[in-house]
């Protein structure tokens, strides 16, 4: 946890170490209480734990892949140019929400109804 906080830019301090220690203690106490109640044996909890385990392994795999297969700026530019050439010269802009609401006939009356509540 301390390494995660430092990776997010938090300076290492005694206050940070104390906060991390308190969080680890809190997690351990709650985890033990849940185990004592037999919650880890419930099918839905086991399924959630398995999904969390898979998510952690997938994230670790992807981080390792990115680390071991860096993409150069030249490769990025090449791929960008290839996609851009397939798109053509037409520029796409998403419609505004106001325009979409007017087309649906749901413009100002919704806001007026909210104001009257």
Short mmCIF file of N, CA, C and O in Angstrom, two decimals:
data_model
loop_
_atom_site.label_atom_id
_atom_site.label_comp_id
_atom_site.label_asym_id
_atom_site.label_seq_id
_atom_site.Cartn_x
_atom_site.Cartn_y
_atom_site.Cartn_z
N UNK A 1 0.80 -1.19 0.00
CA UNK A 1 0.00 0.00 0.00
C UNK A 1 0.85 1.26 0.00
O UNK A 1 0.50 2.23 -0.66
N UNK A 2 1.93 1.21 0.73
CA UNK A 2 2.81 2.38 0.80
C UNK A 2 3.41 2.66 -0.58
O UNK A 2 3.45 3.81 -1.01
N UNK A 3 3.80 1.61 -1.28
CA UNK A 3 4.36 1.78 -2.62
C UNK A 3 3.32 2.35 -3.57
O UNK A 3 3.64 3.19 -4.42
N UNK A 4 2.07 1.93 -3.44
CA UNK A 4 1.00 2.46 -4.28
C UNK A 4 0.80 3.95 -4.04
O UNK A 4 0.62 4.72 -4.98
N UNK A 5 0.83 4.35 -2.78
CA UNK A 5 0.66 5.77 -2.44
C UNK A 5 1.81 6.60 -3.00
O UNK A 5 1.61 7.69 -3.53
N UNK A 6 3.03 6.07 -2.88
CA UNK A 6 4.19 6.79 -3.43
C UNK A 6 4.10 6.87 -4.94
O UNK A 6 4.45 7.89 -5.54
N UNK A 7 3.62 5.81 -5.59
CA UNK A 7 3.47 5.81 -7.05
C UNK A 7 2.46 6.85 -7.50
O UNK A 7 2.54 7.36 -8.62
N UNK A 8 1.51 7.18 -6.64
CA UNK A 8 0.50 8.19 -6.96
C UNK A 8 0.96 9.59 -6.59
O UNK A 8 0.21 10.54 -6.68
N UNK A 9 2.22 9.70 -6.14
CA UNK A 9 2.78 11.01 -5.88
C UNK A 9 2.76 11.45 -4.44
O UNK A 9 3.19 12.56 -4.12
N UNK A 10 2.28 10.61 -3.54
CA UNK A 10 2.25 10.99 -2.13
C UNK A 10 3.67 10.92 -1.57
O UNK A 10 4.36 9.91 -1.74
N UNK A 11 4.13 11.99 -0.92
CA UNK A 11 5.48 11.94 -0.34
C UNK A 11 5.50 11.00 0.86
O UNK A 11 4.54 10.94 1.63
N UNK A 12 6.59 10.28 0.99
CA UNK A 12 6.71 9.36 2.12
C UNK A 12 6.92 10.17 3.39
O UNK A 12 7.82 11.00 3.48
N UNK A 13 6.05 9.94 4.35
CA UNK A 13 6.14 10.65 5.62
C UNK A 13 5.68 9.72 6.73
O UNK A 13 5.07 8.67 6.47
N UNK A 14 5.92 10.12 7.95
CA UNK A 14 5.45 9.32 9.09
C UNK A 14 3.93 9.27 9.11
O UNK A 14 3.34 8.24 9.42
N UNK A 15 3.30 10.36 8.72
CA UNK A 15 1.84 10.41 8.68
C UNK A 15 1.29 9.41 7.67
O UNK A 15 0.32 8.70 7.94
N UNK A 16 1.92 9.32 6.50
CA UNK A 16 1.50 8.35 5.48
C UNK A 16 1.71 6.93 5.98
O UNK A 16 0.83 6.07 5.83
N UNK A 17 2.86 6.67 6.59
CA UNK A 17 3.13 5.33 7.12
C UNK A 17 2.11 4.95 8.18
O UNK A 17 1.63 3.81 8.20
N UNK A 18 1.76 5.89 9.07
CA UNK A 18 0.76 5.62 10.11
C UNK A 18 -0.60 5.32 9.49
O UNK A 18 -1.30 4.41 9.91
N UNK A 19 -0.98 6.09 8.48
CA UNK A 19 -2.27 5.89 7.83
C UNK A 19 -2.33 4.53 7.13
O UNK A 19 -3.35 3.83 7.21
N UNK A 20 -1.24 4.15 6.48
CA UNK A 20 -1.19 2.85 5.80
C UNK A 20 -1.26 1.73 6.84
O UNK A 20 -2.00 0.75 6.66
N UNK A 21 -0.52 1.86 7.94
CA UNK A 21 -0.54 0.85 9.00
C UNK A 21 -1.96 0.70 9.56
O UNK A 21 -2.46 -0.42 9.72
N UNK A 22 -2.64 1.82 9.83
CA UNK A 22 -4.01 1.77 10.34
C UNK A 22 -4.95 1.09 9.36
O UNK A 22 -5.81 0.30 9.75
N UNK A 23 -4.80 1.39 8.08
CA UNK A 23 -5.65 0.77 7.06
C UNK A 23 -5.40 -0.73 6.98
O UNK A 23 -6.34 -1.52 6.87
N UNK A 24 -4.14 -1.15 7.06
CA UNK A 24 -3.83 -2.59 7.02
C UNK A 24 -4.41 -3.30 8.24
O UNK A 24 -4.93 -4.42 8.12
N UNK A 25 -4.31 -2.67 9.41
CA UNK A 25 -4.88 -3.26 10.63
C UNK A 25 -6.40 -3.37 10.49
O UNK A 25 -6.99 -4.42 10.79
N UNK A 26 -7.04 -2.31 10.02
CA UNK A 26 -8.49 -2.30 9.84
C UNK A 26 -8.91 -3.42 8.87
O UNK A 26 -9.86 -4.16 9.13
N UNK A 27 -8.19 -3.56 7.79
CA UNK A 27 -8.51 -4.61 6.81
C UNK A 27 -8.36 -6.00 7.41
O UNK A 27 -9.18 -6.88 7.17
N UNK A 28 -7.29 -6.19 8.18
CA UNK A 28 -7.05 -7.50 8.78
C UNK A 28 -8.14 -7.85 9.79
O UNK A 28 -8.65 -8.98 9.80
N UNK A 29 -8.52 -6.91 10.62
CA UNK A 29 -9.57 -7.15 11.62
C UNK A 29 -10.88 -7.50 10.93
O UNK A 29 -11.56 -8.48 11.30
N UNK A 30 -11.26 -6.72 9.92
CA UNK A 30 -12.51 -6.99 9.21
C UNK A 30 -12.46 -8.32 8.46
O UNK A 30 -13.45 -9.06 8.41
N UNK A 31 -11.32 -8.62 7.87
CA UNK A 31 -11.16 -9.88 7.15
C UNK A 31 -11.30 -11.07 8.10
O UNK A 31 -11.97 -12.06 7.78
N UNK A 32 -10.68 -10.96 9.27
CA UNK A 32 -10.79 -12.05 10.25
C UNK A 32 -12.23 -12.21 10.73
O UNK A 32 -12.71 -13.33 10.89
N UNK A 33 -12.92 -11.11 10.95
CA UNK A 33 -14.31 -11.16 11.40
C UNK A 33 -15.19 -11.82 10.33
O UNK A 33 -16.05 -12.64 10.64
N UNK A 34 -14.98 -11.46 9.07
CA UNK A 34 -15.74 -12.07 7.97
C UNK A 34 -15.45 -13.57 7.90
O UNK A 34 -16.37 -14.37 7.70
N UNK A 35 -14.19 -13.95 8.07
CA UNK A 35 -13.83 -15.37 8.04
C UNK A 35 -14.47 -16.11 9.21
O UNK A 35 -14.97 -17.24 9.05
N UNK A 36 -14.47 -15.49 10.39
CA UNK A 36 -15.09 -16.12 11.57
C UNK A 36 -16.58 -16.35 11.37
O UNK A 36 -17.14 -17.30 11.92
N UNK A 37 -17.22 -15.50 10.60
CA UNK A 37 -18.65 -15.66 10.32
C UNK A 37 -18.91 -16.64 9.18
O UNK A 37 -20.05 -16.91 8.84
N UNK A 38 -17.84 -17.15 8.57
CA UNK A 38 -17.98 -18.13 7.51
C UNK A 38 -18.35 -17.53 6.16
O UNK A 38 -18.79 -18.25 5.25
N UNK A 39 -18.17 -16.23 6.01
CA UNK A 39 -18.56 -15.58 4.76
C UNK A 39 -17.72 -16.04 3.57
O UNK A 39 -18.21 -16.06 2.45
N UNK A 40 -16.47 -16.42 3.82
CA UNK A 40 -15.60 -16.85 2.72
C UNK A 40 -16.06 -18.17 2.10
O UNK A 40 -15.63 -18.52 1.01
N UNK A 41 -16.94 -18.88 2.79
CA UNK A 41 -17.42 -20.17 2.28
C UNK A 41 -18.68 -20.02 1.44
O UNK A 41 -19.10 -20.98 0.78
N UNK A 42 -19.30 -18.83 1.44
CA UNK A 42 -20.51 -18.62 0.66
C UNK A 42 -20.17 -18.62 -0.83
O UNK A 42 -19.15 -18.06 -1.24
N UNK A 43 -21.03 -19.21 -1.63
CA UNK A 43 -20.78 -19.34 -3.07
C UNK A 43 -20.62 -17.99 -3.76
O UNK A 43 -19.71 -17.81 -4.59
N UNK A 44 -21.48 -17.02 -3.41
CA UNK A 44 -21.38 -15.72 -4.08
C UNK A 44 -20.10 -14.99 -3.70
O UNK A 44 -19.49 -14.32 -4.52
N UNK A 45 -19.65 -15.15 -2.46
CA UNK A 45 -18.41 -14.52 -2.03
C UNK A 45 -17.22 -15.19 -2.72
O UNK A 45 -16.30 -14.51 -3.18
N UNK A 46 -17.25 -16.51 -2.81
CA UNK A 46 -16.17 -17.22 -3.51
C UNK A 46 -16.09 -16.80 -4.97
O UNK A 46 -15.00 -16.63 -5.51
N UNK A 47 -17.24 -16.62 -5.62
CA UNK A 47 -17.25 -16.18 -7.02
C UNK A 47 -16.65 -14.79 -7.15
O UNK A 47 -15.86 -14.53 -8.06
N UNK A 48 -17.01 -13.89 -6.22
CA UNK A 48 -16.45 -12.53 -6.25
C UNK A 48 -14.94 -12.56 -6.01
O UNK A 48 -14.19 -11.81 -6.65
N UNK A 49 -14.50 -13.41 -5.09
CA UNK A 49 -13.06 -13.51 -4.82
C UNK A 49 -12.31 -14.04 -6.04
O UNK A 49 -11.22 -13.56 -6.36
N UNK A 50 -12.90 -14.98 -6.74
CA UNK A 50 -12.27 -15.52 -7.95
C UNK A 50 -12.19 -14.46 -9.04
O UNK A 50 -11.18 -14.33 -9.73
N UNK A 51 -13.26 -13.67 -9.19
CA UNK A 51 -13.25 -12.60 -10.18
C UNK A 51 -12.19 -11.55 -9.84
O UNK A 51 -11.49 -11.05 -10.72
N UNK A 52 -12.06 -11.22 -8.56
CA UNK A 52 -11.05 -10.26 -8.13
C UNK A 52 -9.65 -10.80 -8.41
O UNK A 52 -8.77 -10.08 -8.88
N UNK A 53 -9.46 -12.08 -8.14
CA UNK A 53 -8.16 -12.71 -8.40
C UNK A 53 -7.84 -12.65 -9.90
O UNK A 53 -6.71 -12.31 -10.29
N UNK A 54 -8.81 -12.96 -10.74
CA UNK A 54 -8.60 -12.91 -12.18
C UNK A 54 -8.27 -11.49 -12.62
O UNK A 54 -7.37 -11.28 -13.45
N UNK A 55 -8.98 -10.51 -12.08
CA UNK A 55 -8.73 -9.10 -12.45
C UNK A 55 -7.31 -8.69 -12.09
O UNK A 55 -6.63 -8.02 -12.86
N UNK A 56 -6.84 -9.12 -10.93
CA UNK A 56 -5.48 -8.79 -10.49
C UNK A 56 -4.46 -9.44 -11.41
O UNK A 56 -3.48 -8.81 -11.83
N UNK A 57 -4.68 -10.71 -11.75
CA UNK A 57 -3.75 -11.41 -12.65
C UNK A 57 -3.74 -10.79 -14.04
O UNK A 57 -2.69 -10.64 -14.66
N UNK A 58 -4.91 -10.43 -14.54
CA UNK A 58 -4.99 -9.80 -15.87
C UNK A 58 -4.25 -8.47 -15.87
O UNK A 58 -3.48 -8.17 -16.79
N UNK A 59 -4.48 -7.65 -14.83
CA UNK A 59 -3.81 -6.35 -14.75
C UNK A 59 -2.28 -6.54 -14.67
O UNK A 59 -1.54 -5.84 -15.35
N UNK A 60 -1.84 -7.52 -13.89
CA UNK A 60 -0.40 -7.79 -13.79
C UNK A 60 0.17 -8.23 -15.13
O UNK A 60 1.25 -7.79 -15.54
N UNK A 61 -0.57 -9.08 -15.84
CA UNK A 61 -0.12 -9.54 -17.16
C UNK A 61 0.00 -8.37 -18.13
O UNK A 61 0.99 -8.24 -18.85
N UNK A 62 -1.03 -7.52 -18.16
CA UNK A 62 -1.01 -6.38 -19.09
C UNK A 62 0.10 -5.39 -18.75
O UNK A 62 0.78 -4.88 -19.65
N UNK A 63 0.32 -5.13 -17.47
CA UNK A 63 1.40 -4.24 -17.07
C UNK A 63 2.75 -4.82 -17.49
O UNK A 63 3.62 -4.10 -17.98
N UNK A 64 2.92 -6.13 -17.30
CA UNK A 64 4.16 -6.78 -17.71
C UNK A 64 4.34 -6.72 -19.22
O UNK A 64 5.45 -6.46 -19.71
N UNK A 65 3.26 -6.93 -19.96
CA UNK A 65 3.34 -6.89 -21.42
C UNK A 65 3.75 -5.51 -21.90
O UNK A 65 4.62 -5.37 -22.74
N UNK A 66 3.10 -4.47 -21.35
CA UNK A 66 3.42 -3.10 -21.76
C UNK A 66 4.86 -2.76 -21.41
O UNK A 66 5.56 -2.12 -22.20
N UNK A 67 5.30 -3.19 -20.24
CA UNK A 67 6.67 -2.92 -19.81
C UNK A 67 7.69 -3.58 -20.74
O UNK A 67 8.71 -3.00 -21.09
N UNK A 68 7.39 -4.81 -21.17
CA UNK A 68 8.33 -5.57 -21.99
C UNK A 68 8.16 -5.36 -23.49
O UNK A 68 8.95 -5.89 -24.28
N UNK A 69 7.14 -4.61 -23.89
CA UNK A 69 6.89 -4.34 -25.31
C UNK A 69 6.59 -2.86 -25.51
O UNK A 69 5.46 -2.50 -25.88
N UNK A 70 7.58 -2.02 -25.29
CA UNK A 70 7.32 -0.58 -25.41
C UNK A 70 6.97 -0.20 -26.85
O UNK A 70 7.41 -0.83 -27.80
N UNK A 71 6.17 0.85 -26.97
CA UNK A 71 5.76 1.36 -28.27
C UNK A 71 6.47 2.70 -28.47
O UNK A 71 6.38 3.59 -27.63
N UNK A 72 7.16 2.82 -29.58
CA UNK A 72 7.90 4.05 -29.85
C UNK A 72 6.96 5.13 -30.38
O UNK A 72 5.87 4.84 -30.87
N UNK A 73 7.41 6.37 -30.30
CA UNK A 73 6.63 7.48 -30.86
C UNK A 73 6.44 7.30 -32.36
O UNK A 73 5.38 7.62 -32.90
N UNK A 74 7.45 6.75 -33.02
CA UNK A 74 7.35 6.53 -34.46
C UNK A 74 6.25 5.50 -34.77
O UNK A 74 5.48 5.68 -35.73
N UNK A 75 6.17 4.44 -33.96
CA UNK A 75 5.11 3.44 -34.15
C UNK A 75 3.73 4.04 -33.92
O UNK A 75 2.78 3.75 -34.66
N UNK A 76 3.61 4.88 -32.89
CA UNK A 76 2.33 5.54 -32.62
C UNK A 76 1.93 6.43 -33.79
O UNK A 76 0.78 6.42 -34.22
N UNK A 77 2.86 7.22 -34.28
CA UNK A 77 2.58 8.12 -35.40
C UNK A 77 2.17 7.32 -36.64
O UNK A 77 1.22 7.69 -37.34
N UNK A 78 2.86 6.22 -36.89
CA UNK A 78 2.55 5.37 -38.04
C UNK A 78 1.12 4.83 -37.94
O UNK A 78 0.35 4.86 -38.91
N UNK A 79 0.73 4.34 -36.77
CA UNK A 79 -0.61 3.80 -36.58
C UNK A 79 -1.66 4.90 -36.67
O UNK A 79 -2.72 4.72 -37.27
N UNK A 80 -1.37 6.06 -36.09
CA UNK A 80 -2.28 7.21 -36.18
C UNK A 80 -2.51 7.59 -37.64
O UNK A 80 -3.66 7.78 -38.05
N UNK A 81 -1.43 7.68 -38.40
CA UNK A 81 -1.56 8.05 -39.81
C UNK A 81 -2.36 7.01 -40.59
O UNK A 81 -3.15 7.35 -41.47
N UNK A 82 -2.16 5.73 -40.27
CA UNK A 82 -2.90 4.66 -40.96
C UNK A 82 -4.40 4.77 -40.66
O UNK A 82 -5.24 4.67 -41.56
N UNK A 83 -4.75 5.01 -39.40
CA UNK A 83 -6.16 5.14 -39.04
C UNK A 83 -6.75 6.39 -39.67
O UNK A 83 -7.86 6.38 -40.21
N UNK A 84 -5.99 7.47 -39.63
CA UNK A 84 -6.46 8.73 -40.21
C UNK A 84 -6.71 8.58 -41.71
O UNK A 84 -7.70 9.09 -42.23
N UNK A 85 -5.86 7.86 -42.41
CA UNK A 85 -6.04 7.69 -43.85
C UNK A 85 -7.27 6.83 -44.15
O UNK A 85 -7.95 7.05 -45.15
N UNK A 86 -7.59 5.88 -43.29
CA UNK A 86 -8.78 5.06 -43.48
C UNK A 86 -10.05 5.85 -43.21
O UNK A 86 -11.10 5.56 -43.79
N UNK A 87 -9.97 6.85 -42.33
CA UNK A 87 -11.14 7.66 -41.98
C UNK A 87 -11.48 8.65 -43.08
O UNK A 87 -12.61 9.11 -43.16
N UNK A 88 -10.53 9.03 -43.88
CA UNK A 88 -10.78 10.01 -44.92
C UNK A 88 -10.68 11.42 -44.38
O UNK A 88 -10.22 11.65 -43.26
N UNK A 89 -11.13 12.39 -45.18
CA UNK A 89 -11.01 13.79 -44.80
C UNK A 89 -12.19 14.30 -43.99
O UNK A 89 -12.16 15.41 -43.47
N UNK A 90 -13.25 13.52 -43.91
CA UNK A 90 -14.44 13.98 -43.20
C UNK A 90 -14.17 14.01 -41.70
O UNK A 90 -13.68 13.06 -41.12
N UNK A 91 -14.53 15.15 -41.07
CA UNK A 91 -14.37 15.29 -39.63
C UNK A 91 -15.71 15.00 -38.97
O UNK A 91 -16.74 15.53 -39.37
N UNK A 92 -15.70 14.15 -37.97
CA UNK A 92 -16.92 13.77 -37.27
C UNK A 92 -17.02 14.53 -35.97
O UNK A 92 -16.07 14.59 -35.19
N UNK A 93 -18.20 15.10 -35.72
CA UNK A 93 -18.46 15.80 -34.46
C UNK A 93 -19.72 15.22 -33.85
O UNK A 93 -20.72 15.05 -34.54
N UNK A 94 -19.67 14.91 -32.56
CA UNK A 94 -20.88 14.37 -31.93
C UNK A 94 -21.96 15.44 -31.84
O UNK A 94 -21.65 16.62 -31.69
N UNK A 95 -23.21 15.03 -31.95
CA UNK A 95 -24.30 16.02 -31.83
C UNK A 95 -24.36 16.55 -30.40
O UNK A 95 -24.02 15.84 -29.45
N UNK A 96 -24.83 17.77 -30.27
CA UNK A 96 -24.95 18.34 -28.93
C UNK A 96 -26.16 17.73 -28.24
O UNK A 96 -27.11 17.30 -28.88
N UNK A 97 -26.14 17.73 -26.93
CA UNK A 97 -27.27 17.18 -26.17
C UNK A 97 -28.52 18.02 -26.40
O UNK A 97 -29.62 17.48 -26.51
N UNK A 98 -28.36 19.33 -26.47
CA UNK A 98 -29.52 20.20 -26.67
C UNK A 98 -30.21 19.86 -27.99
O UNK A 98 -31.43 19.78 -28.06
N UNK A 99 -29.43 19.66 -29.03
CA UNK A 99 -30.01 19.30 -30.33
C UNK A 99 -30.71 17.97 -30.28
O UNK A 99 -31.80 17.80 -30.84
N UNK A 100 -30.14 17.01 -29.60
CA UNK A 100 -30.74 15.69 -29.48
C UNK A 100 -32.05 15.78 -28.71
O UNK A 100 -33.05 15.18 -29.09
N UNK A 101 -32.08 16.57 -27.63
CA UNK A 101 -33.31 16.72 -26.85
C UNK A 101 -34.41 17.39 -27.66
O UNK A 101 -35.57 17.02 -27.58
N UNK A 102 -34.04 18.40 -28.44
CA UNK A 102 -35.05 19.07 -29.27
C UNK A 102 -35.62 18.11 -30.30
O UNK A 102 -36.82 18.10 -30.56
N UNK A 103 -34.75 17.29 -30.89
CA UNK A 103 -35.23 16.34 -31.89
C UNK A 103 -36.18 15.33 -31.26
O UNK A 103 -37.09 14.84 -31.89
N UNK A 104 -35.97 15.01 -30.01
CA UNK A 104 -36.84 14.06 -29.32
C UNK A 104 -38.06 14.77 -28.72
O UNK A 104 -38.92 14.11 -28.15
N UNK A 105 -38.07 16.07 -28.76
CA UNK A 105 -39.18 16.80 -28.16
C UNK A 105 -39.13 16.82 -26.66
O UNK A 105 -40.14 16.89 -25.98
N UNK A 106 -37.90 16.73 -26.09
CA UNK A 106 -37.76 16.65 -24.65
C UNK A 106 -36.94 17.81 -24.10
O UNK A 106 -36.26 17.67 -23.12
N UNK A 107 -37.01 18.93 -24.73
CA UNK A 107 -36.16 20.04 -24.35
C UNK A 107 -36.47 20.65 -23.01
O UNK A 107 -36.27 20.06 -21.98
N UNK A 108 -37.03 21.83 -23.04
CA UNK A 108 -37.17 22.66 -21.85
C UNK A 108 -38.22 22.18 -20.87
O UNK A 108 -38.15 22.51 -19.70
N UNK A 109 -39.23 21.41 -21.30
CA UNK A 109 -40.29 21.03 -20.37
C UNK A 109 -39.78 20.15 -19.24
O UNK A 109 -40.29 20.17 -18.15
N UNK A 110 -38.71 19.36 -19.46
CA UNK A 110 -38.15 18.56 -18.38
C UNK A 110 -37.53 19.45 -17.32
O UNK A 110 -37.69 19.24 -16.14
N UNK A 111 -36.80 20.48 -17.77
CA UNK A 111 -36.19 21.40 -16.83
C UNK A 111 -37.26 22.17 -16.09
O UNK A 111 -37.14 22.42 -14.89
N UNK A 112 -38.32 22.57 -16.77
CA UNK A 112 -39.40 23.30 -16.13
C UNK A 112 -40.08 22.42 -15.07
O UNK A 112 -40.42 22.90 -13.99
N UNK A 113 -40.25 21.14 -15.34
CA UNK A 113 -40.87 20.23 -14.38
C UNK A 113 -39.99 20.10 -13.14
O UNK A 113 -40.50 20.04 -12.02
N UNK A 114 -38.70 20.07 -13.32
CA UNK A 114 -37.78 19.97 -12.18
C UNK A 114 -37.85 21.23 -11.33
O UNK A 114 -37.87 21.17 -10.11
N UNK A 115 -37.94 22.39 -11.97
CA UNK A 115 -38.01 23.64 -11.23
C UNK A 115 -39.26 23.76 -10.39
O UNK A 115 -39.29 24.37 -9.35
N UNK A 116 -40.37 23.14 -10.85
CA UNK A 116 -41.64 23.25 -10.14
C UNK A 116 -41.76 22.26 -8.99
O UNK A 116 -42.69 22.32 -8.22
N UNK A 117 -40.85 21.33 -8.88
CA UNK A 117 -40.94 20.31 -7.82
C UNK A 117 -40.54 20.86 -6.47
O UNK A 117 -39.80 21.69 -6.26
#
